[in-house]
CSV table of N, CA and C in Angstrom, one decimal:
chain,number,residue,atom,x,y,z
A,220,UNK,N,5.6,5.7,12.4
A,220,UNK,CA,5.0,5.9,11.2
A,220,UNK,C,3.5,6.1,11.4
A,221,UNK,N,3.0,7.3,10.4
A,221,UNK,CA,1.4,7.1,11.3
A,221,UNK,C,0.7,7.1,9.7
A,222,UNK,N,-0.4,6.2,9.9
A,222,UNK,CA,-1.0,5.6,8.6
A,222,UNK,C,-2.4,6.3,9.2
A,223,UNK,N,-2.9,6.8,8.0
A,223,UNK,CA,-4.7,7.6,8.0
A,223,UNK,C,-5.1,6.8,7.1
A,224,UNK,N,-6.3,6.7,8.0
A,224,UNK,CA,-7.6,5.8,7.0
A,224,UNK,C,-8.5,6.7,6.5
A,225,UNK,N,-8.8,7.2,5.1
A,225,UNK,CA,-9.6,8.8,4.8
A,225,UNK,C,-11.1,7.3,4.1
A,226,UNK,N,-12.0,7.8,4.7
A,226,UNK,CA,-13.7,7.1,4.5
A,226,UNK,C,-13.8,7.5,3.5
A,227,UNK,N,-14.7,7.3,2.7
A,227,UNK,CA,-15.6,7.9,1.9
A,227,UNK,C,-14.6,9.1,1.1
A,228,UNK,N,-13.3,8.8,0.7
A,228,UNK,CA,-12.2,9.7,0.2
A,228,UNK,C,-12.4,10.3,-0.7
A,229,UNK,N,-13.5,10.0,-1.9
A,229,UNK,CA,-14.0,10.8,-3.5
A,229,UNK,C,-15.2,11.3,-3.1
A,230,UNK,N,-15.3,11.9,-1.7
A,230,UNK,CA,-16.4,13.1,-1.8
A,230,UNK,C,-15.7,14.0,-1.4
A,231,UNK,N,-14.4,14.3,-1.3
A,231,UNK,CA,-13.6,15.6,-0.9
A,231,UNK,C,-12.6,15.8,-2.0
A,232,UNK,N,-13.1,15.2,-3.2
A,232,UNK,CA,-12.1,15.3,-4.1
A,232,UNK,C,-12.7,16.2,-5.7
A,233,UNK,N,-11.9,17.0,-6.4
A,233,UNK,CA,-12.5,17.7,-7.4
A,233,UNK,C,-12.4,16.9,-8.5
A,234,UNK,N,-13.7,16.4,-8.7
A,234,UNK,CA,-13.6,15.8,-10.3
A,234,UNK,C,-13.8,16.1,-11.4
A,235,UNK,N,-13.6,17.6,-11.7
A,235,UNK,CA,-13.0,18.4,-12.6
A,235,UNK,C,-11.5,17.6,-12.9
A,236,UNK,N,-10.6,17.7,-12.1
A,236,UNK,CA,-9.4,17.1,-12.1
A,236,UNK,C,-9.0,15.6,-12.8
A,237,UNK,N,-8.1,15.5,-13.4
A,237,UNK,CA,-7.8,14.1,-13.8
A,237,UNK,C,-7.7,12.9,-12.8
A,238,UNK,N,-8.3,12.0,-12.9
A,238,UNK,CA,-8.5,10.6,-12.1
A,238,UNK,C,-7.4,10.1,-11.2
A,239,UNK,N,-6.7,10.5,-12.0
A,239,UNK,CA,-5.5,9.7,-11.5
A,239,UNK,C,-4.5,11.1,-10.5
A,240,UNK,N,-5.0,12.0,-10.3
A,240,UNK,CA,-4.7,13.3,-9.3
A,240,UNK,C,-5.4,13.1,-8.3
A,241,UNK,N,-6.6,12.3,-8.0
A,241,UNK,CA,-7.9,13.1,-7.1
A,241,UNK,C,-6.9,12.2,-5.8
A,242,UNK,N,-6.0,11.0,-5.7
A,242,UNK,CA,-5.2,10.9,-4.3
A,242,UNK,C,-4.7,11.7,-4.1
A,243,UNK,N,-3.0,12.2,-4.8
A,243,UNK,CA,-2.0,13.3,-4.7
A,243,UNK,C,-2.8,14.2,-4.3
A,244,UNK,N,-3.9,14.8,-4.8
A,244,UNK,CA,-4.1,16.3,-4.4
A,244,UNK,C,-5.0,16.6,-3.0
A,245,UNK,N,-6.0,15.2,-2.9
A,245,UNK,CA,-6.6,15.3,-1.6
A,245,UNK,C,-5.3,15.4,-0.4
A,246,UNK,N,-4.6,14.5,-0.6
A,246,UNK,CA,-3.1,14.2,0.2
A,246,UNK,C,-2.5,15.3,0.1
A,247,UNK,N,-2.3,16.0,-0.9
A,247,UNK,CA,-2.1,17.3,-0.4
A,247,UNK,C,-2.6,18.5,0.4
A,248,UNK,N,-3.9,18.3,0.0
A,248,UNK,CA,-4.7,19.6,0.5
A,248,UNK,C,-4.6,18.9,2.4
A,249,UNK,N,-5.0,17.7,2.7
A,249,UNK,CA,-5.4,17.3,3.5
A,249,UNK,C,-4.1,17.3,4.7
A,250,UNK,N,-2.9,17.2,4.2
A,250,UNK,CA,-1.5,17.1,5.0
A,250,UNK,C,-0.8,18.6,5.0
A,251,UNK,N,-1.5,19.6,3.8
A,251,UNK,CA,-0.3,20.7,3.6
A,251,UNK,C,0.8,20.3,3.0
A,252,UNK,N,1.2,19.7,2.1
A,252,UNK,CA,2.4,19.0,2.2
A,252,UNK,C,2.5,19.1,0.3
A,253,UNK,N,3.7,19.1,-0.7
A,253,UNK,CA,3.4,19.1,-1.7
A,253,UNK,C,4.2,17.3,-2.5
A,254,UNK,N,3.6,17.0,-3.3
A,254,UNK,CA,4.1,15.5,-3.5
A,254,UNK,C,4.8,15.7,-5.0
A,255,UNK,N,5.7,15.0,-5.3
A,255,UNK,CA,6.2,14.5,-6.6
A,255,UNK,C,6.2,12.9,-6.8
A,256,UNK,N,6.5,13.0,-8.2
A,256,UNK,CA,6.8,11.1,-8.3
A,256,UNK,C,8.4,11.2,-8.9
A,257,UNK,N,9.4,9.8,-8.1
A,257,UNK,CA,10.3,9.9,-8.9
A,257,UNK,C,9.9,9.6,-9.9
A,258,UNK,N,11.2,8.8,-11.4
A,258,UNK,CA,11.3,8.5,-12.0
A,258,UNK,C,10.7,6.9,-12.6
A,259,UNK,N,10.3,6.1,-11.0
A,259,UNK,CA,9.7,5.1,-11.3
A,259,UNK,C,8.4,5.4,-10.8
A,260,UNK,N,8.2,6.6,-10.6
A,260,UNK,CA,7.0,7.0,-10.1
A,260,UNK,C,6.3,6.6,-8.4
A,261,UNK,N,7.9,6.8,-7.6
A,261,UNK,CA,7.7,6.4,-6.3
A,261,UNK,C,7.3,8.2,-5.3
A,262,UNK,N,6.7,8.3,-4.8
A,262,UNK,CA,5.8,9.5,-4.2
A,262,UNK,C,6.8,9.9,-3.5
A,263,UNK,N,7.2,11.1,-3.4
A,263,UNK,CA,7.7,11.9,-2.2
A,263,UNK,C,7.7,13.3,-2.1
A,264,UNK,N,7.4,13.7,-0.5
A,264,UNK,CA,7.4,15.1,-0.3
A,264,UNK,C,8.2,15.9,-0.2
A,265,UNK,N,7.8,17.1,-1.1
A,265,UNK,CA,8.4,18.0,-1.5
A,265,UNK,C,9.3,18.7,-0.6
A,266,UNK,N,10.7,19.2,0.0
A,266,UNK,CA,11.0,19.6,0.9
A,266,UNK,C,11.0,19.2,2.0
A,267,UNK,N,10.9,17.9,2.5
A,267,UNK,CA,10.6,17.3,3.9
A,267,UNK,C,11.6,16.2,4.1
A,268,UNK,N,11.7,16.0,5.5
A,268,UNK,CA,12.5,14.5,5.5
A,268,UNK,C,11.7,13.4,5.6
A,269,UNK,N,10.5,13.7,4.7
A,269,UNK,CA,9.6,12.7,5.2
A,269,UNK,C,9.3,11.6,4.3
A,270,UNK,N,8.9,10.5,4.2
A,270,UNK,CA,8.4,9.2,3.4
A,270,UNK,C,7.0,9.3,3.6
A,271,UNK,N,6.6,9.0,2.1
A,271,UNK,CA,4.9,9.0,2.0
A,271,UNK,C,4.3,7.7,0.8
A,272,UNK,N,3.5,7.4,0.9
A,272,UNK,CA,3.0,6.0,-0.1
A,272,UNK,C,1.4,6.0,0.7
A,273,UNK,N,1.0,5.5,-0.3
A,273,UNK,CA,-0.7,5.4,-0.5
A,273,UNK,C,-1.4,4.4,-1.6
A,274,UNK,N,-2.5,4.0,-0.6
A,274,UNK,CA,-3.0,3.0,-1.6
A,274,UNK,C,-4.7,3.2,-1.2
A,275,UNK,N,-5.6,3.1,-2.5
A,275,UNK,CA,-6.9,3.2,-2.1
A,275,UNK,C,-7.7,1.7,-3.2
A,276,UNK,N,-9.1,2.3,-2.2
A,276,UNK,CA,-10.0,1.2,-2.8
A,276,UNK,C,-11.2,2.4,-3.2
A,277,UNK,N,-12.5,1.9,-3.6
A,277,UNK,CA,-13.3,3.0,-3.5
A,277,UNK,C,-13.9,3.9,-2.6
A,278,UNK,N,-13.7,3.2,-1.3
A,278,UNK,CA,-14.4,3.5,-0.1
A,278,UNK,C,-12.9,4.6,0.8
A,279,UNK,N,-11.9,3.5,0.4
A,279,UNK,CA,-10.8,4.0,1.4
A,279,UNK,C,-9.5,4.7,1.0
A,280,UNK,N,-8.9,5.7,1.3
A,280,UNK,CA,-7.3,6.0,1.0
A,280,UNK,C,-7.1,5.4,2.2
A,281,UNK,N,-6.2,5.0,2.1
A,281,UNK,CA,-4.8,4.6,3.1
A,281,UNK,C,-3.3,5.9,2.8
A,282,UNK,N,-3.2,6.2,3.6
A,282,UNK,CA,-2.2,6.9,3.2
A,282,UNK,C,-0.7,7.0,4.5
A,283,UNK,N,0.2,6.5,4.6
A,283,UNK,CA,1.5,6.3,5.1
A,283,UNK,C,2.8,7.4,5.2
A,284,UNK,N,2.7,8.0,6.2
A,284,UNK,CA,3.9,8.9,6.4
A,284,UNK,C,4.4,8.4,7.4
A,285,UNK,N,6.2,8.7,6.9
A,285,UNK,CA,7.3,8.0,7.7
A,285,UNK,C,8.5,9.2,8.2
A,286,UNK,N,9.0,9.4,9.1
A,286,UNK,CA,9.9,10.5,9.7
A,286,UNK,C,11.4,9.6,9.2
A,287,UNK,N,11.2,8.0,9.6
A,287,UNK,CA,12.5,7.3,9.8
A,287,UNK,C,12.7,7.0,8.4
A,288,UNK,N,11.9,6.1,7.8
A,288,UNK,CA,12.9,6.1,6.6
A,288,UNK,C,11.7,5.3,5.6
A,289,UNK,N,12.3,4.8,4.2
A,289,UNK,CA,11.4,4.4,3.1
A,289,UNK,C,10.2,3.7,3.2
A,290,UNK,N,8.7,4.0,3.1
A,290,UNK,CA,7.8,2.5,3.4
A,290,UNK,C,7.1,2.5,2.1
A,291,UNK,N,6.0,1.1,1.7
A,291,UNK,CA,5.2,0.9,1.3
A,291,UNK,C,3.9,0.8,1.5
A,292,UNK,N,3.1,1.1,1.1
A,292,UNK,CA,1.3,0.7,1.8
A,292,UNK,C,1.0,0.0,0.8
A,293,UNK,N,-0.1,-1.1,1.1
A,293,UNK,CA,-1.4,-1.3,0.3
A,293,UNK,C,-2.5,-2.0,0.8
A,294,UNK,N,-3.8,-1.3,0.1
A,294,UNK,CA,-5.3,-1.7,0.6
A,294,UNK,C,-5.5,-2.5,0.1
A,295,UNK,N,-6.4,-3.9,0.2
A,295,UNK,CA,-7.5,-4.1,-0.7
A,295,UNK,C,-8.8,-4.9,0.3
A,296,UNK,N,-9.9,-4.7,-0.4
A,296,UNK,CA,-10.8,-5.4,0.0
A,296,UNK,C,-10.2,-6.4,1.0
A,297,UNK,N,-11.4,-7.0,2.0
A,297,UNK,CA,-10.5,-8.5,2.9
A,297,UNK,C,-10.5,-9.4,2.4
A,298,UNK,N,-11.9,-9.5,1.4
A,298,UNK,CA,-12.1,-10.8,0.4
A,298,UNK,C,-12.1,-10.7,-0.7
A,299,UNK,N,-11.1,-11.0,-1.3
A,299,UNK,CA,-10.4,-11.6,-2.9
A,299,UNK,C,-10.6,-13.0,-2.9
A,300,UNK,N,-12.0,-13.3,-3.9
A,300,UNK,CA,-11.8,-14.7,-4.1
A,300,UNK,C,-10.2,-15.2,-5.0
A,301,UNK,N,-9.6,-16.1,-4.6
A,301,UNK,CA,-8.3,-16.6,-5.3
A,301,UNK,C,-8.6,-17.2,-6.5
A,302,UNK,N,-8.4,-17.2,-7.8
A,302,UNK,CA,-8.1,-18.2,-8.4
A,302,UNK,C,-6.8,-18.4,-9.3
A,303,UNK,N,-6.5,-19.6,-9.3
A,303,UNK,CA,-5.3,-19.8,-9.3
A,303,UNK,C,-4.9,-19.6,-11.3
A,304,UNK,N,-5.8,-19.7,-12.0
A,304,UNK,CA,-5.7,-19.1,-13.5
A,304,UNK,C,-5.3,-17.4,-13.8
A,305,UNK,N,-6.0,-16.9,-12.6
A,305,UNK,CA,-5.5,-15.5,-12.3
A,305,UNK,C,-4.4,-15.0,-11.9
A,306,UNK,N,-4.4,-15.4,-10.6
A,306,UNK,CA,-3.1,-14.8,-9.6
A,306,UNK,C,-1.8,-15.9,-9.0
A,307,UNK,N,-2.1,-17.2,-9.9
A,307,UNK,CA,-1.2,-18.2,-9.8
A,307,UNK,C,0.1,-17.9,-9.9
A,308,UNK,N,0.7,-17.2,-10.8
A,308,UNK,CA,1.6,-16.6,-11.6
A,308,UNK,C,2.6,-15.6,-10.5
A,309,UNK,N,1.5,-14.8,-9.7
A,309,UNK,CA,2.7,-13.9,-8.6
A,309,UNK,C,2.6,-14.2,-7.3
A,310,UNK,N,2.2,-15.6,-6.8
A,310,UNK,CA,2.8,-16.0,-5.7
A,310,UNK,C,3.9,-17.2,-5.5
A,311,UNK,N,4.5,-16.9,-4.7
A,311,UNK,CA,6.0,-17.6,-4.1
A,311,UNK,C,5.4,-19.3,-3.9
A,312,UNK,N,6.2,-20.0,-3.5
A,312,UNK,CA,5.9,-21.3,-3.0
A,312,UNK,C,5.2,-21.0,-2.0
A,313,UNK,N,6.2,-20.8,-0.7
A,313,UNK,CA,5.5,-20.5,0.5
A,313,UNK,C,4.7,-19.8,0.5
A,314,UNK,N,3.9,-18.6,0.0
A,314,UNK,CA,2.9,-17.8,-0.5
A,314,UNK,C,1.7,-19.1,-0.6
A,315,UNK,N,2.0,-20.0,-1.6
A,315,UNK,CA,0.9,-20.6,-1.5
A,315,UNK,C,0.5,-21.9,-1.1
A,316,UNK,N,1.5,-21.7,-0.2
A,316,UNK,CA,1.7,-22.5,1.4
A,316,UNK,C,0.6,-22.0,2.5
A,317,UNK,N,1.2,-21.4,2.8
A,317,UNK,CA,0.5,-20.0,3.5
A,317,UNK,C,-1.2,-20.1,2.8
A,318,UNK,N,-1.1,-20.0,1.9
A,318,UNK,CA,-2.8,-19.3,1.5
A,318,UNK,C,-3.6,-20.8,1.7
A,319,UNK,N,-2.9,-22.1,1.4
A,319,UNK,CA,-3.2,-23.6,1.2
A,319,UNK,C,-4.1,-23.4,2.8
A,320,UNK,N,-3.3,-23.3,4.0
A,320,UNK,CA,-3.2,-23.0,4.7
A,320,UNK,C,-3.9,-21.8,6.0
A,321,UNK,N,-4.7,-21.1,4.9
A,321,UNK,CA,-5.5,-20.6,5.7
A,321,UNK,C,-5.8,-18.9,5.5
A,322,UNK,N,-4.4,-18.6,5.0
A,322,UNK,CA,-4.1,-17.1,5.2
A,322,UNK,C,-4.8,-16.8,3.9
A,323,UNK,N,-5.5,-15.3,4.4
A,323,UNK,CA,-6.6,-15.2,2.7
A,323,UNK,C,-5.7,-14.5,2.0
A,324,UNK,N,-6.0,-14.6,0.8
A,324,UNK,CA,-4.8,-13.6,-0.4
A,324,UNK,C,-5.2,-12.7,-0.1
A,325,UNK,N,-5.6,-11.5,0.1
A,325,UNK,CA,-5.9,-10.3,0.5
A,325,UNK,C,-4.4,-9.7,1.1
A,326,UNK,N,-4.4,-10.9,2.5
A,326,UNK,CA,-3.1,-10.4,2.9
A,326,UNK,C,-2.1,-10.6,2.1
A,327,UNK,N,-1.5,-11.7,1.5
A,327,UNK,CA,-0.6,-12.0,0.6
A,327,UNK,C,-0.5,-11.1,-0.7
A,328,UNK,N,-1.7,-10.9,-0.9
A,328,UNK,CA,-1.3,-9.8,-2.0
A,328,UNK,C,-0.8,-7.8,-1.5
A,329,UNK,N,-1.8,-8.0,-0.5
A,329,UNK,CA,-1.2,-6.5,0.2
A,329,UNK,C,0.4,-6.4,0.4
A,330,UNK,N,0.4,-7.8,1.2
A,330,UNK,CA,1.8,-7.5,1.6
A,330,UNK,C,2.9,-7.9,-0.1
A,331,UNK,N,2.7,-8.7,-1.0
A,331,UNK,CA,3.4,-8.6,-2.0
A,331,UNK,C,3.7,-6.8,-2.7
A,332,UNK,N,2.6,-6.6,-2.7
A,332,UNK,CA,2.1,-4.9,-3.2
A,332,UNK,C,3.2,-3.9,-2.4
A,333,UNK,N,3.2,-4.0,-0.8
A,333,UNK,CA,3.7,-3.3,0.2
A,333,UNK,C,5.4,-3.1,-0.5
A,334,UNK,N,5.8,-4.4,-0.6
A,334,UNK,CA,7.0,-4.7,-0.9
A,334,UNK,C,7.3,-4.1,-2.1
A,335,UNK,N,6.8,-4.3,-3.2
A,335,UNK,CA,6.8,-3.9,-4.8
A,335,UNK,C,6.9,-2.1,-4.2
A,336,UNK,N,6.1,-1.6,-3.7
A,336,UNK,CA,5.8,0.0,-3.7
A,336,UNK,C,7.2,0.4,-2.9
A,337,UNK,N,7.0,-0.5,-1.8
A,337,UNK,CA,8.7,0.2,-1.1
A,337,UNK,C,9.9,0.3,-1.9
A,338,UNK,N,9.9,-0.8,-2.6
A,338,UNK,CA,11.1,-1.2,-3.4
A,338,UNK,C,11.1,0.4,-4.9
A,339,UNK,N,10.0,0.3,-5.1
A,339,UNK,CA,10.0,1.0,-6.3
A,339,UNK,C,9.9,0.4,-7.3
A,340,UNK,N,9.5,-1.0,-7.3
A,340,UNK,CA,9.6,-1.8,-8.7
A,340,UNK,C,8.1,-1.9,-9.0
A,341,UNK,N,7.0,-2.5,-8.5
A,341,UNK,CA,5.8,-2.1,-9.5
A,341,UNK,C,5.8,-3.8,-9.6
A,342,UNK,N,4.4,-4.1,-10.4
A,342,UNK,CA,3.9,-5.0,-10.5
A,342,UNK,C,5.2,-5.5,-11.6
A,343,UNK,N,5.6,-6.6,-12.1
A,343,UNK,CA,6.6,-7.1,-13.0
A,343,UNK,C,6.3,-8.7,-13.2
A,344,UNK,N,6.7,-8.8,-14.0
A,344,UNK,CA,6.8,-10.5,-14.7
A,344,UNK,C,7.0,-11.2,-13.5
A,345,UNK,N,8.1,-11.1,-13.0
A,345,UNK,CA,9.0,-12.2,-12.1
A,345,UNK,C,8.6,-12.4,-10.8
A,346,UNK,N,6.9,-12.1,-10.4
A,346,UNK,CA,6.4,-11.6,-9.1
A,346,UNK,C,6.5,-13.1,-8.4
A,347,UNK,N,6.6,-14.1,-9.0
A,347,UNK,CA,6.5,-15.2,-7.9
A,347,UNK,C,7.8,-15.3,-7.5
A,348,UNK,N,9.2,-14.9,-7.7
A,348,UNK,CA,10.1,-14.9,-7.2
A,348,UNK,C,10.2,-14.2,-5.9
A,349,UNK,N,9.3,-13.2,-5.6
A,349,UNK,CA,9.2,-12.7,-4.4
A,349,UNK,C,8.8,-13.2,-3.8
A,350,UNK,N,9.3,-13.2,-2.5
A,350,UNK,CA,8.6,-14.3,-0.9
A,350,UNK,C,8.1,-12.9,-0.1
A,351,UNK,N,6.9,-13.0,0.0
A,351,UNK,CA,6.3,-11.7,1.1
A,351,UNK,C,6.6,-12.3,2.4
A,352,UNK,N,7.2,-13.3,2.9
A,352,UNK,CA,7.1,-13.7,3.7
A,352,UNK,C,8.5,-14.2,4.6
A,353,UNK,N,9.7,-13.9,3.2
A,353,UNK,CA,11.1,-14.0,3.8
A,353,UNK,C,11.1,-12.9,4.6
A,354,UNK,N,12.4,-13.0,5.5
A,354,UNK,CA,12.9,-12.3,6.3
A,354,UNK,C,13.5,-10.8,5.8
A,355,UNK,N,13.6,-10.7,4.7
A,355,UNK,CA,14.3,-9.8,4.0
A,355,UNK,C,13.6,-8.1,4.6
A,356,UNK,N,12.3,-8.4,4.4
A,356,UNK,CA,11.3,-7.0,4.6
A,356,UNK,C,10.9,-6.6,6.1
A,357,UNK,N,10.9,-5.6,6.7
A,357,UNK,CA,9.8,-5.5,7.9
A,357,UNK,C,8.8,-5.0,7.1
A,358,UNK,N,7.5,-5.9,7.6
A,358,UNK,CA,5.8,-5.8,7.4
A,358,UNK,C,5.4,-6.3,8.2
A,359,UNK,N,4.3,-5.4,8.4
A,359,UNK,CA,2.8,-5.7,9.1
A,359,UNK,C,1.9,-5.8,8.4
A,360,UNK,N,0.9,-6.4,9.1
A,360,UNK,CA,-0.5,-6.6,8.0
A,360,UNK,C,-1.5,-6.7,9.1
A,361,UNK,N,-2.8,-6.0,9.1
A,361,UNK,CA,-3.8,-6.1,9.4
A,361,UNK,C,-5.0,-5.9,9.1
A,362,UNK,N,-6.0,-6.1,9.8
A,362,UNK,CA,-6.9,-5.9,9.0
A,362,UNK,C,-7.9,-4.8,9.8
A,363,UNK,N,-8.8,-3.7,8.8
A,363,UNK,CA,-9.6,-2.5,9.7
A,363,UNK,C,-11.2,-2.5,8.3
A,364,UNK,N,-12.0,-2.6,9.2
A,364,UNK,CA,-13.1,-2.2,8.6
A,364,UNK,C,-13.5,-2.6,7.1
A,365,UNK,N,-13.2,-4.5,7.0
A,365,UNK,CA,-13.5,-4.7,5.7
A,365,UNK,C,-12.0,-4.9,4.8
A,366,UNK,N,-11.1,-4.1,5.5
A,366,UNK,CA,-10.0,-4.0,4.7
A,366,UNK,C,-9.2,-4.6,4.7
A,367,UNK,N,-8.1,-5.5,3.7
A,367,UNK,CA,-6.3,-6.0,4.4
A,367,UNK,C,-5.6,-5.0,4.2
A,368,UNK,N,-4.9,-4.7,5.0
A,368,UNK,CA,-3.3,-3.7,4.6
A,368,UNK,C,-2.1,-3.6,5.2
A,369,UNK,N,-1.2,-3.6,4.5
A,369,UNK,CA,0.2,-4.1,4.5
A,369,UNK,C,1.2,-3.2,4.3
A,370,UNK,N,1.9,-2.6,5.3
A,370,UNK,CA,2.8,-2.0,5.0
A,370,UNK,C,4.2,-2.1,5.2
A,371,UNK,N,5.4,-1.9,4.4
A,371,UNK,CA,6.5,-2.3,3.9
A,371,UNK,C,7.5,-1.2,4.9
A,372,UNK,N,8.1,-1.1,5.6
A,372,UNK,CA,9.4,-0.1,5.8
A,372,UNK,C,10.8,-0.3,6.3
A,373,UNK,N,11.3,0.3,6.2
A,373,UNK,CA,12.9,0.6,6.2
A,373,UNK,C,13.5,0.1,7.9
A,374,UNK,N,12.8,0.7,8.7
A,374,UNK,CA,13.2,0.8,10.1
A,374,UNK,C,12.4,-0.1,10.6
A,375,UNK,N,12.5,-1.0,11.7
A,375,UNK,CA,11.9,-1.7,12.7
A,375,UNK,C,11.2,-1.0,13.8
A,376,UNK,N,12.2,0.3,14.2
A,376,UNK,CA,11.8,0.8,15.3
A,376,UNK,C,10.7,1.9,14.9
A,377,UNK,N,10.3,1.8,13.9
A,377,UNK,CA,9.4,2.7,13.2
A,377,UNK,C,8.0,2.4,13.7
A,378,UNK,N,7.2,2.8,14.9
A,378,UNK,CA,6.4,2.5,15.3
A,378,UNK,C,5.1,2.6,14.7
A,379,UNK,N,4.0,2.5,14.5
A,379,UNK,CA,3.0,2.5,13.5
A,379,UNK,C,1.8,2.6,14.6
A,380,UNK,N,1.2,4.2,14.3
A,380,UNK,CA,0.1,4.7,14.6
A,380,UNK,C,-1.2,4.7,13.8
A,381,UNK,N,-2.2,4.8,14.1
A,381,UNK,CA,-2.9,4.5,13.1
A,381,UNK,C,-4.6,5.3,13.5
A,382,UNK,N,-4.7,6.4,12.6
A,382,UNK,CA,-5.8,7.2,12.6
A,382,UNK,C,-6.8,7.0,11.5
A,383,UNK,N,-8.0,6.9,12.4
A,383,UNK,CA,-8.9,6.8,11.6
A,383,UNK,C,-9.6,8.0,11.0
A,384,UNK,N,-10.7,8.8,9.8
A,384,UNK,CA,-10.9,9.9,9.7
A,384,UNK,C,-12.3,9.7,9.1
């Protein structure tokens, strides 16, 4: 799997264009590649055997192509202050075991996000039901230049490259 880190991503982008295009179409122009959304609005390329998912901040796209099979991405800042009136609601027990514990939400929430985007389900009511941290999913999570990110996929033996731009 090889994930791009695009810098400074909205100065290569036409903002003549609607806001919510200026990823798909950089992603486009930048890969050659053409994208659709299914029906829950999960990304894929046009004509390819390929898997694609993306997540940005203002600074960064992250963007994820897979040959082997379905993944999810997500960025966010490293530091999310927590509070529990806010984001109480979509983490698991263990989630806030884990955070009690040391691990910053950044990661817990990338990796909750990673899962949600693979799956095709999207943010939803019932988010504390999910364990980012069962066995159920292969994820990775690390961190690059300020950033957490978390990506979700299908295959184990799906090796993960990682270019910076």
């Amino acid at each position: 799997m090889d994930i791009y880190i695009i810098e400074d991503w909205k100065n290569n982008v036409n903002t003549d264009e609607p806001k919510g295009n200026w990823a798909s179409n950089l992603i486009e122009s930048t890969f050659n590649i053409r994208i659709r959304k299914d029906e829950r609005g999960k990304p894929y390329i046009i004509g390819e055997e390929k898997f694609i998912n993306w997540s940005h901040t203002e600074r960064f796209l992250v963007v994820a192509i897979s040959t082997i099979g379905n993944i999810g991405i997500d960025a966010e800042q490293l530091i999310i202050p927590y509070e529990e009136s806010l984001y109480g609601w979509i983490l698991h027990e263990q989630e806030k075991t884990k955070l009690n514990a040391g691990t910053l939400f950044s990661e817990i929430w990338t990796r909750k996000e990673a899962i949600l985007k693979y799956t095709g389900e999207g943010i939803h009511e019932n988010m504390c039901e999910l364990n980012s941290y069962a066995l159920d999913y292969n994820i990775s999570s690390f961190t690059f230049n300020n950033l957490s990110i978390s990506v979700c996929y299908e295959d184990c033996s799906d090796v993960l490259k990682l270019y910076a731009q």
